[in-house]
PDB file of C-alpha atoms in Angstrom:
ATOM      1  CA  UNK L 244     -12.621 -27.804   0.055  1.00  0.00           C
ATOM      2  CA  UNK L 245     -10.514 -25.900  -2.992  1.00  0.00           C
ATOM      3  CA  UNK L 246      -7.034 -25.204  -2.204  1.00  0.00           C
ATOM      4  CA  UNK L 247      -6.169 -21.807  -1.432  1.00  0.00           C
ATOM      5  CA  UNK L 248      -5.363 -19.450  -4.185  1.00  0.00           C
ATOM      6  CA  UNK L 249      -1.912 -17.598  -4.114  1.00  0.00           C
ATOM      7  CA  UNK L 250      -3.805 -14.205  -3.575  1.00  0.00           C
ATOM      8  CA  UNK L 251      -6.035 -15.671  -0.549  1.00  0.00           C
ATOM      9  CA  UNK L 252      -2.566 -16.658   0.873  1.00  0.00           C
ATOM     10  CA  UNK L 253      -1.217 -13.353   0.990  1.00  0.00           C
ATOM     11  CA  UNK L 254      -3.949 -11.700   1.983  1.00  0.00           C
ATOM     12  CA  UNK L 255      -3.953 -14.226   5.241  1.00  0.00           C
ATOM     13  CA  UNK L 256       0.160 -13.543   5.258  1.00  0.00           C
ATOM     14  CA  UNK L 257      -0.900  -9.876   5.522  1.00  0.00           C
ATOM     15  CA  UNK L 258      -3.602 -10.199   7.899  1.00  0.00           C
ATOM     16  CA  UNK L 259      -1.079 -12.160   9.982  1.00  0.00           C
ATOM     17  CA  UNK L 260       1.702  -9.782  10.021  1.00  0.00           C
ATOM     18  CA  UNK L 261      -0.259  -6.685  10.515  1.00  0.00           C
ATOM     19  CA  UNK L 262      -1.864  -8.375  13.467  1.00  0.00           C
ATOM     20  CA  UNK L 263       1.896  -9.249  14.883  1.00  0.00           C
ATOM     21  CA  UNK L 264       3.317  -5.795  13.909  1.00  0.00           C
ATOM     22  CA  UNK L 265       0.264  -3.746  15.677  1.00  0.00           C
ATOM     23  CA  UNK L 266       0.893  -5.917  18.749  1.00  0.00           C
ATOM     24  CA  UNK L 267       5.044  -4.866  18.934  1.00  0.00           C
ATOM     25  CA  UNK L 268       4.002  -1.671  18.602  1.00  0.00           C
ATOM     26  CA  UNK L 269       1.643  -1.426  21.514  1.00  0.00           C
ATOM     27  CA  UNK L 270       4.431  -3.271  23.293  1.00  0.00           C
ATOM     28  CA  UNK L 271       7.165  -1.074  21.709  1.00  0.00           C
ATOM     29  CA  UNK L 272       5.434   2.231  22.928  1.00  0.00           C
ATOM     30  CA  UNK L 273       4.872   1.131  26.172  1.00  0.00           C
ATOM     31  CA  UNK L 274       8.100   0.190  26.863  1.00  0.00           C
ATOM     32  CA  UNK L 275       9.547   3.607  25.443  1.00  0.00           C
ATOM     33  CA  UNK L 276       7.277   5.089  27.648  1.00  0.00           C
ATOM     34  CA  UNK L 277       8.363   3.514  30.529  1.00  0.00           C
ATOM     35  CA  UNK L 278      12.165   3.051  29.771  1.00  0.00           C
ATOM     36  CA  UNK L 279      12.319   6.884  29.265  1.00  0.00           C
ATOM     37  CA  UNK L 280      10.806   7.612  32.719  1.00  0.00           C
ATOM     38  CA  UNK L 281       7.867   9.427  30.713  1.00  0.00           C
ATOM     39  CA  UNK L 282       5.604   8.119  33.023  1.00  0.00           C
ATOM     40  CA  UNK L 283       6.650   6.814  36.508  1.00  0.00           C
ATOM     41  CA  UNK L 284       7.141   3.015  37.138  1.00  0.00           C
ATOM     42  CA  UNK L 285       4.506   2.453  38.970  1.00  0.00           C
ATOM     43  CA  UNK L 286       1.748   3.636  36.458  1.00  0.00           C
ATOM     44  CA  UNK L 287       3.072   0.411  34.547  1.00  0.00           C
ATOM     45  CA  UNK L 288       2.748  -3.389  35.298  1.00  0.00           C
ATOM     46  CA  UNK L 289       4.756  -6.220  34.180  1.00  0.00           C
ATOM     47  CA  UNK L 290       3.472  -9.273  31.900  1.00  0.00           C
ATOM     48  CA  UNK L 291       5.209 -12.040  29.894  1.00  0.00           C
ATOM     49  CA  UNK L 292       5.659 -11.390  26.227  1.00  0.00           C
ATOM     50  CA  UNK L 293       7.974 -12.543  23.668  1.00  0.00           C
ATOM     51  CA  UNK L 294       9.609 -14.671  26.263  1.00  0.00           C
ATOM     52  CA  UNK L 295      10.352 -11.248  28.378  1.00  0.00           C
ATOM     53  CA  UNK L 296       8.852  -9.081  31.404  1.00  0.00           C
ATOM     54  CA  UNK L 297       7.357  -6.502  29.511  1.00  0.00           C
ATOM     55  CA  UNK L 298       5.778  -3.567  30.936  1.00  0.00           C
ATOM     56  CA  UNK L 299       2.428  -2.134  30.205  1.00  0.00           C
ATOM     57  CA  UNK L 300       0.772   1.395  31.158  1.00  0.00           C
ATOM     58  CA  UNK L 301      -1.878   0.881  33.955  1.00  0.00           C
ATOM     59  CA  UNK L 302      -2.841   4.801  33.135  1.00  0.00           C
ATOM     60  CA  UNK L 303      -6.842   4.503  31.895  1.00  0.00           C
ATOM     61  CA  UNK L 304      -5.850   7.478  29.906  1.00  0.00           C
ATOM     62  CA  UNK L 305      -2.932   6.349  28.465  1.00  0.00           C
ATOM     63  CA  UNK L 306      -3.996   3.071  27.897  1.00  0.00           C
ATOM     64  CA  UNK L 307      -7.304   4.155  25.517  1.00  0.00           C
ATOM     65  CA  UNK L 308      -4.718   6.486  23.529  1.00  0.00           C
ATOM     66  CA  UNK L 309      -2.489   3.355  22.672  1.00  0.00           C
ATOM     67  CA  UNK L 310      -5.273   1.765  21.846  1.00  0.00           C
ATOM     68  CA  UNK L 311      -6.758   4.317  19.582  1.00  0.00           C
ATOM     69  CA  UNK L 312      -3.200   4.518  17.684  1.00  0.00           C
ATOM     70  CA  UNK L 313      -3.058   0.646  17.386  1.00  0.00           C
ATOM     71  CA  UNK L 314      -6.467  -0.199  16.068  1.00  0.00           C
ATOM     72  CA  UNK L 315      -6.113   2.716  12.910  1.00  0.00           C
ATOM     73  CA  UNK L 316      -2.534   1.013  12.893  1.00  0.00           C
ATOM     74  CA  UNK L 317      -3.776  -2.030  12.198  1.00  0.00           C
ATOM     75  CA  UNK L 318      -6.050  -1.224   9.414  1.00  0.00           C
ATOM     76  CA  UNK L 319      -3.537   0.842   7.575  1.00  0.00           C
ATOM     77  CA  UNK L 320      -1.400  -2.268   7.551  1.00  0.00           C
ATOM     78  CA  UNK L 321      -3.444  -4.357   5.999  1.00  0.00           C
ATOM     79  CA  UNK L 322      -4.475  -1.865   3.391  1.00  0.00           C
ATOM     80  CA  UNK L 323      -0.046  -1.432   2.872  1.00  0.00           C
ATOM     81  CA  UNK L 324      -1.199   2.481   3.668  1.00  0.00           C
ATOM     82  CA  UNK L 325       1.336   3.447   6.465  1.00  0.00           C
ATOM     83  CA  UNK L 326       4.880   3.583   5.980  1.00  0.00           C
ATOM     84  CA  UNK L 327       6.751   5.007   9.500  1.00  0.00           C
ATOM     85  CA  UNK L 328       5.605   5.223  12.928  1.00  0.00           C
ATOM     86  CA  UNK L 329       7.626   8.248  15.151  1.00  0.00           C
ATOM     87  CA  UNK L 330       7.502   8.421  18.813  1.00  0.00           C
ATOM     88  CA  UNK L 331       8.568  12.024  20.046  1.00  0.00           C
ATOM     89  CA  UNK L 332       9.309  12.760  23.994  1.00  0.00           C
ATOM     90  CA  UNK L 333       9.090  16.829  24.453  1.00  0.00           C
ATOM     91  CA  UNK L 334       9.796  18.523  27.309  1.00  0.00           C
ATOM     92  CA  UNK L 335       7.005  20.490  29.151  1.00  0.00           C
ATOM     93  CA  UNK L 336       9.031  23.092  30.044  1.00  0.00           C
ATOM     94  CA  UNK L 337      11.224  24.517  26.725  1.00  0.00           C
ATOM     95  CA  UNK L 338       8.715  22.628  24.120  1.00  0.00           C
ATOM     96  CA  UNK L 339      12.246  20.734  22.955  1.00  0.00           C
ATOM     97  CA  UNK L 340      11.789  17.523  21.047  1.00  0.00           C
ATOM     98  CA  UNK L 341      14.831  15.774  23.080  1.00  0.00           C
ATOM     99  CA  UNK L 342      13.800  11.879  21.585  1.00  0.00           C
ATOM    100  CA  UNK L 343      12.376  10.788  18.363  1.00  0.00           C
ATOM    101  CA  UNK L 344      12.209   6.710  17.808  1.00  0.00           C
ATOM    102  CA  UNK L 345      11.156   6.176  13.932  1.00  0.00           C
ATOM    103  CA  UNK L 346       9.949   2.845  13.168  1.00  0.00           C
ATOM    104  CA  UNK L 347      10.417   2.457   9.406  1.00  0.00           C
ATOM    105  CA  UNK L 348       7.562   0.317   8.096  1.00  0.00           C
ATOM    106  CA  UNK L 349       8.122  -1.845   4.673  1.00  0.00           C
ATOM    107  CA  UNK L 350       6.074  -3.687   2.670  1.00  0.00           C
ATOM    108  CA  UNK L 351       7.032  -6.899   0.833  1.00  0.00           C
ATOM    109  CA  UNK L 352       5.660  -8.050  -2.234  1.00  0.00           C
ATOM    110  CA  UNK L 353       7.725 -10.600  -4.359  1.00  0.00           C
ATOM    111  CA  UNK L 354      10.260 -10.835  -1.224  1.00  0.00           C
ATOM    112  CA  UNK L 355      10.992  -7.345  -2.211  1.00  0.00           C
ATOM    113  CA  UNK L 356      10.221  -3.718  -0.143  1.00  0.00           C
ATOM    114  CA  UNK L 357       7.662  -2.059  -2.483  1.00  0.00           C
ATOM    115  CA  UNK L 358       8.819   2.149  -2.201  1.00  0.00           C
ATOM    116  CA  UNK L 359       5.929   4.037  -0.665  1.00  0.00           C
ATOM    117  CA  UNK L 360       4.044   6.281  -2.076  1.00  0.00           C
ATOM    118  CA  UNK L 361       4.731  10.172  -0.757  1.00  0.00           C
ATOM    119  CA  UNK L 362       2.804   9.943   2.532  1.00  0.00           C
ATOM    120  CA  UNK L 363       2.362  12.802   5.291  1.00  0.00           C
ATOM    121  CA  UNK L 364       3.011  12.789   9.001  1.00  0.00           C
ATOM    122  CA  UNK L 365      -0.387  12.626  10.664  1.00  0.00           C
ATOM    123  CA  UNK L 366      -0.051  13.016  14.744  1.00  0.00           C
ATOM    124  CA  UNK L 367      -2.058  11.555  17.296  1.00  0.00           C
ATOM    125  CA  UNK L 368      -0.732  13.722  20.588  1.00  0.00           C
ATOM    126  CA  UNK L 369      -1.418  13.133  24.155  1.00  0.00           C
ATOM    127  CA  UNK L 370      -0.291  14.659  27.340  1.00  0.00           C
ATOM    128  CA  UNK L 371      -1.634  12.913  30.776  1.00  0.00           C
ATOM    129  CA  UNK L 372      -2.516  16.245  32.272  1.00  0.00           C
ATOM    130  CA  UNK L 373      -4.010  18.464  29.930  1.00  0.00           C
ATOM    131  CA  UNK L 374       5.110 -12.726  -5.634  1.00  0.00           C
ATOM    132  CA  UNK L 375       4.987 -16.184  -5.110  1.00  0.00           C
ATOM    133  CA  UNK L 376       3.042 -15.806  -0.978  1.00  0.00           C
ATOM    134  CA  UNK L 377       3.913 -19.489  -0.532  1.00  0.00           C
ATOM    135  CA  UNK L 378       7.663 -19.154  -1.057  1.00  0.00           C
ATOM    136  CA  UNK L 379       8.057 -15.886   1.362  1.00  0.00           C
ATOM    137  CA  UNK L 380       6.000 -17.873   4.113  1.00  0.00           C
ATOM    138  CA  UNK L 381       8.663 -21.107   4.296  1.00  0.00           C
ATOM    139  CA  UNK L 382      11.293 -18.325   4.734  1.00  0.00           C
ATOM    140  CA  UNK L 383      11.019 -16.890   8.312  1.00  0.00           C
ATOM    141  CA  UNK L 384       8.855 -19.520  11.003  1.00  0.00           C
ATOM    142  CA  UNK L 385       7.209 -17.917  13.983  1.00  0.00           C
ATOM    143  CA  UNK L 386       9.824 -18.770  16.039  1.00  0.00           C
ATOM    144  CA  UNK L 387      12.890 -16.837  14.409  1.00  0.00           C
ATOM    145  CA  UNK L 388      10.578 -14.323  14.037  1.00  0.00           C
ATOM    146  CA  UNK L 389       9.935 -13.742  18.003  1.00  0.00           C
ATOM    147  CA  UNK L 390      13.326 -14.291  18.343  1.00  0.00           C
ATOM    148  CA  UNK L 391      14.134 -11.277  16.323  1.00  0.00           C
ATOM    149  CA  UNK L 392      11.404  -9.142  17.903  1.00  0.00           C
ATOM    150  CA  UNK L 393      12.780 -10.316  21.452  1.00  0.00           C
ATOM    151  CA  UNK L 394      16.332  -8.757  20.749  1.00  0.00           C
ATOM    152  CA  UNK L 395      15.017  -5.803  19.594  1.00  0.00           C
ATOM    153  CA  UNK L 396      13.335  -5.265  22.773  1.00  0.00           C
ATOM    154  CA  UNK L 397      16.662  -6.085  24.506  1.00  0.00           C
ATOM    155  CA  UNK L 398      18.193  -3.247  23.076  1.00  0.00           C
ATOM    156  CA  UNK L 399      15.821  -1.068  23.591  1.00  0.00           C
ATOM    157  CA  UNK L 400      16.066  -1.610  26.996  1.00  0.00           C
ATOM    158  CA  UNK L 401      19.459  -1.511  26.646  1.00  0.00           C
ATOM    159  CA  UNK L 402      19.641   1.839  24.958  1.00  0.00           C
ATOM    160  CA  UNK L 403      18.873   3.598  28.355  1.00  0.00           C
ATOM    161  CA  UNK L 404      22.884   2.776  28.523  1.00  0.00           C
ATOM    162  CA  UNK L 405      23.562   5.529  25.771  1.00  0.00           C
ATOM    163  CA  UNK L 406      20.642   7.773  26.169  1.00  0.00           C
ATOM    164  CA  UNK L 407      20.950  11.075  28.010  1.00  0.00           C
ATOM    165  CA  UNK L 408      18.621  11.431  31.250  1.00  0.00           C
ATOM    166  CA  UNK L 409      15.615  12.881  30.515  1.00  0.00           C
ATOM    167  CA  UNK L 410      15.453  16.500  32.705  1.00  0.00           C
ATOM    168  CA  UNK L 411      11.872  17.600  34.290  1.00  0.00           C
ATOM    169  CA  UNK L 412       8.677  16.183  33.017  1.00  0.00           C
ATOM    170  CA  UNK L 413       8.062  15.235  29.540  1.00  0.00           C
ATOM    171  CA  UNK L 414       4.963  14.623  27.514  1.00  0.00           C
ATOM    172  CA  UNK L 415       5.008  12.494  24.278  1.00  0.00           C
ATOM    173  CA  UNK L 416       3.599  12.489  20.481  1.00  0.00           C
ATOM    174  CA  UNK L 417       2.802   9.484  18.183  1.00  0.00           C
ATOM    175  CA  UNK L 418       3.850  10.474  14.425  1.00  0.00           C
ATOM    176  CA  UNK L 419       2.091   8.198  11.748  1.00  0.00           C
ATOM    177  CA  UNK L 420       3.385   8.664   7.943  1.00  0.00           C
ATOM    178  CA  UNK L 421       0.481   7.303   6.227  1.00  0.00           C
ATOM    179  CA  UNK L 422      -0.535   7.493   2.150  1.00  0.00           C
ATOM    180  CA  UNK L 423      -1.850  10.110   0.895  1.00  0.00           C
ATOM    181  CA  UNK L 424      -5.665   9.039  -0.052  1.00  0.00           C
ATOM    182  CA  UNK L 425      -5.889   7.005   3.622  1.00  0.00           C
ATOM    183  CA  UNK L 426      -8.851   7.807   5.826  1.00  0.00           C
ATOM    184  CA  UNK L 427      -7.909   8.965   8.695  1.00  0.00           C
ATOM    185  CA  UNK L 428      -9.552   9.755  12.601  1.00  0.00           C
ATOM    186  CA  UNK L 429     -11.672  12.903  12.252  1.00  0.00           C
ATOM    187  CA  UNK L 430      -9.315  13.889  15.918  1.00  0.00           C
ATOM    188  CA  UNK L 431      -6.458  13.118  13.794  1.00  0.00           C
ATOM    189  CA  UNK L 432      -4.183  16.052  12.469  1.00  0.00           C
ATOM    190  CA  UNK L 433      -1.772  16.899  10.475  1.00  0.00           C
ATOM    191  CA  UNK L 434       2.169  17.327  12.071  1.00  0.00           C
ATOM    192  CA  UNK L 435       5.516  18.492  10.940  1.00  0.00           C
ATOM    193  CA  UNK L 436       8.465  15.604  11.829  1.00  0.00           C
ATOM    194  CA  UNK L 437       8.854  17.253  15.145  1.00  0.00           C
ATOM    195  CA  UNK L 438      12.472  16.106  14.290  1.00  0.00           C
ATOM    196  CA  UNK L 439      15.432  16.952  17.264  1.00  0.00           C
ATOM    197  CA  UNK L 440      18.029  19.568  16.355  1.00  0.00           C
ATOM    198  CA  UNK L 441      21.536  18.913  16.453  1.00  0.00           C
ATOM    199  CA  UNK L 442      20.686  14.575  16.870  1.00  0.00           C
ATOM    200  CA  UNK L 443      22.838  11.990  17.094  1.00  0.00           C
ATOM    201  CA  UNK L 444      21.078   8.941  15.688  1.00  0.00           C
ATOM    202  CA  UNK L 445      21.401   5.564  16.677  1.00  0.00           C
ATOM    203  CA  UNK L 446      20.333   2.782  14.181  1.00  0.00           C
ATOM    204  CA  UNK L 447      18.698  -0.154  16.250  1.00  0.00           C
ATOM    205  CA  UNK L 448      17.858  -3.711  15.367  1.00  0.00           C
ATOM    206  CA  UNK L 449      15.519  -4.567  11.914  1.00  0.00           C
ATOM    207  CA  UNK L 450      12.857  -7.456  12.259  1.00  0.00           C
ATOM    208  CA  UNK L 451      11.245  -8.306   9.657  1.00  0.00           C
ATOM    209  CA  UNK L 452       8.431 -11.215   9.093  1.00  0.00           C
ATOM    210  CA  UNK L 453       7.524 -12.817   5.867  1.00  0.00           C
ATOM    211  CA  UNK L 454       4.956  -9.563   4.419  1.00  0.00           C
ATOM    212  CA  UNK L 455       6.622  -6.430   6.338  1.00  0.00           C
ATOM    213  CA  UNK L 456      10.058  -5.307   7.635  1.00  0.00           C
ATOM    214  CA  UNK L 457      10.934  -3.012  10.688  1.00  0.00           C
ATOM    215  CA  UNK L 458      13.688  -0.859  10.962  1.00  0.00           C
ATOM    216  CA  UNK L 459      13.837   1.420  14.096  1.00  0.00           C
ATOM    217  CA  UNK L 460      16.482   4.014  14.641  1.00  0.00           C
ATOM    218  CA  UNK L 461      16.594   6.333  17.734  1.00  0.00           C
ATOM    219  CA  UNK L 462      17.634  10.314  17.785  1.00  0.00           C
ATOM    220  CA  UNK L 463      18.645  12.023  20.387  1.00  0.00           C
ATOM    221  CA  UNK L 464      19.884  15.333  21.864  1.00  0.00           C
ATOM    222  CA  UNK L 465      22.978  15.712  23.640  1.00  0.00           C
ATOM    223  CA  UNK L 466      23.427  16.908  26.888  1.00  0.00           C
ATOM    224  CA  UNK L 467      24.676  20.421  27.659  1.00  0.00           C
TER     225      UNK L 467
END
């Protein structure tokens, strides 16, 4: 069998690394989800991942919306078509975005972020009632990588330290900032940032693997 060619490599790094980002999303929103008291703790259950108890949504509903969100997720990635993923909590009762996590979303090539082209904000909302590839793999081993993603789920969960309680019941929205010319769901439409007035933003831990990079910063509105 041939060797590999440099552009089969990266296309596997790619494959690789949108497979692992999709995956701490899923994780990521769930644990928002159920950090922020969004959804009470027993609609979640606890499994082992990324050498943590993790919790998971055991809402059907809830559940087949994540999944919706991952899968296109996943195939923007590996088409370098997305570049930010937003999670908004808004309250039911005022319409107030009170919480927006922004997952920044950057794509190496040469062990360098390529800049994005200008991309729109493209909402998927729910509410449960209604270049040398070889070089840049050797860099970063599975291990430190987990590692990385592990301690930015630790603060995460640690950020419920610094966050104001969330008042009365709150729905969520999942923001995705994809290119321009990407196909996306038919259900699918366009949003404005939904951004919170008056935030204070907290920047959060990066991880990064050897094809994409992941910074996440958290805003949030004061309490009264």
């Amino acid at each position: 069998m041939p060797p590999a060619t440099e552009s089969e490599i990266h296309k596997l790094q790619i494959k690789g690394s949108a497979k692992l980002v999709t995956e701490f999303f899923n994780y990521g929103l769930n644990t928002i989800l159920y950090q922020r008291g969004v959804y009470p703790p027993e609609d979640f259950s606890a499994v082992k991942k990324y050498g943590l108890t993790m919790m998971t949504s055991l809402d059907d509903q809830v559940k087949a919306y994540l999944k919706k969100i991952t899968s296109q997720l996943q195939k923007w990635l590996l088409k370098s078509k997305i570049s930010k993923l937003v999670v908004v909590i808004t309250s039911k009762e005022t319409g107030e975005h009170v919480e927006r996590w922004q997952f920044d979303v950057n794509i190496f090539n040469n062990n360098s972020p390529v800049p994005k082209s200008s991309s729109g904000a493209t909402s998927a909302a729910t509410d449960k009632e209604n270049s040398d590839p070889t070089a840049a793999a050797a860099e970063k081993s599975d291990a430190e990588i987990q590692s990385d993603i592990q301690s930015l789920f630790r603060q995460i969960t640690a950020s419920v330290t610094f966050l104001p309680v969330l008042d009365g019941n709150c729905t969520f929205n999942v923001l995705v900032y994809a290119d321009a010319d990407s196909e996306v769901p038919l259900e699918w439409g366009d949003s404005d940032a939904k951004e919170v007035k008056n935030a204070e933003k907290v920047m959060l831990r990066s991880f990064s693997t050897n094809s994409h990079r992941i910074d996440t910063v958290v805003s949030y509105r004061l309490a009264e």
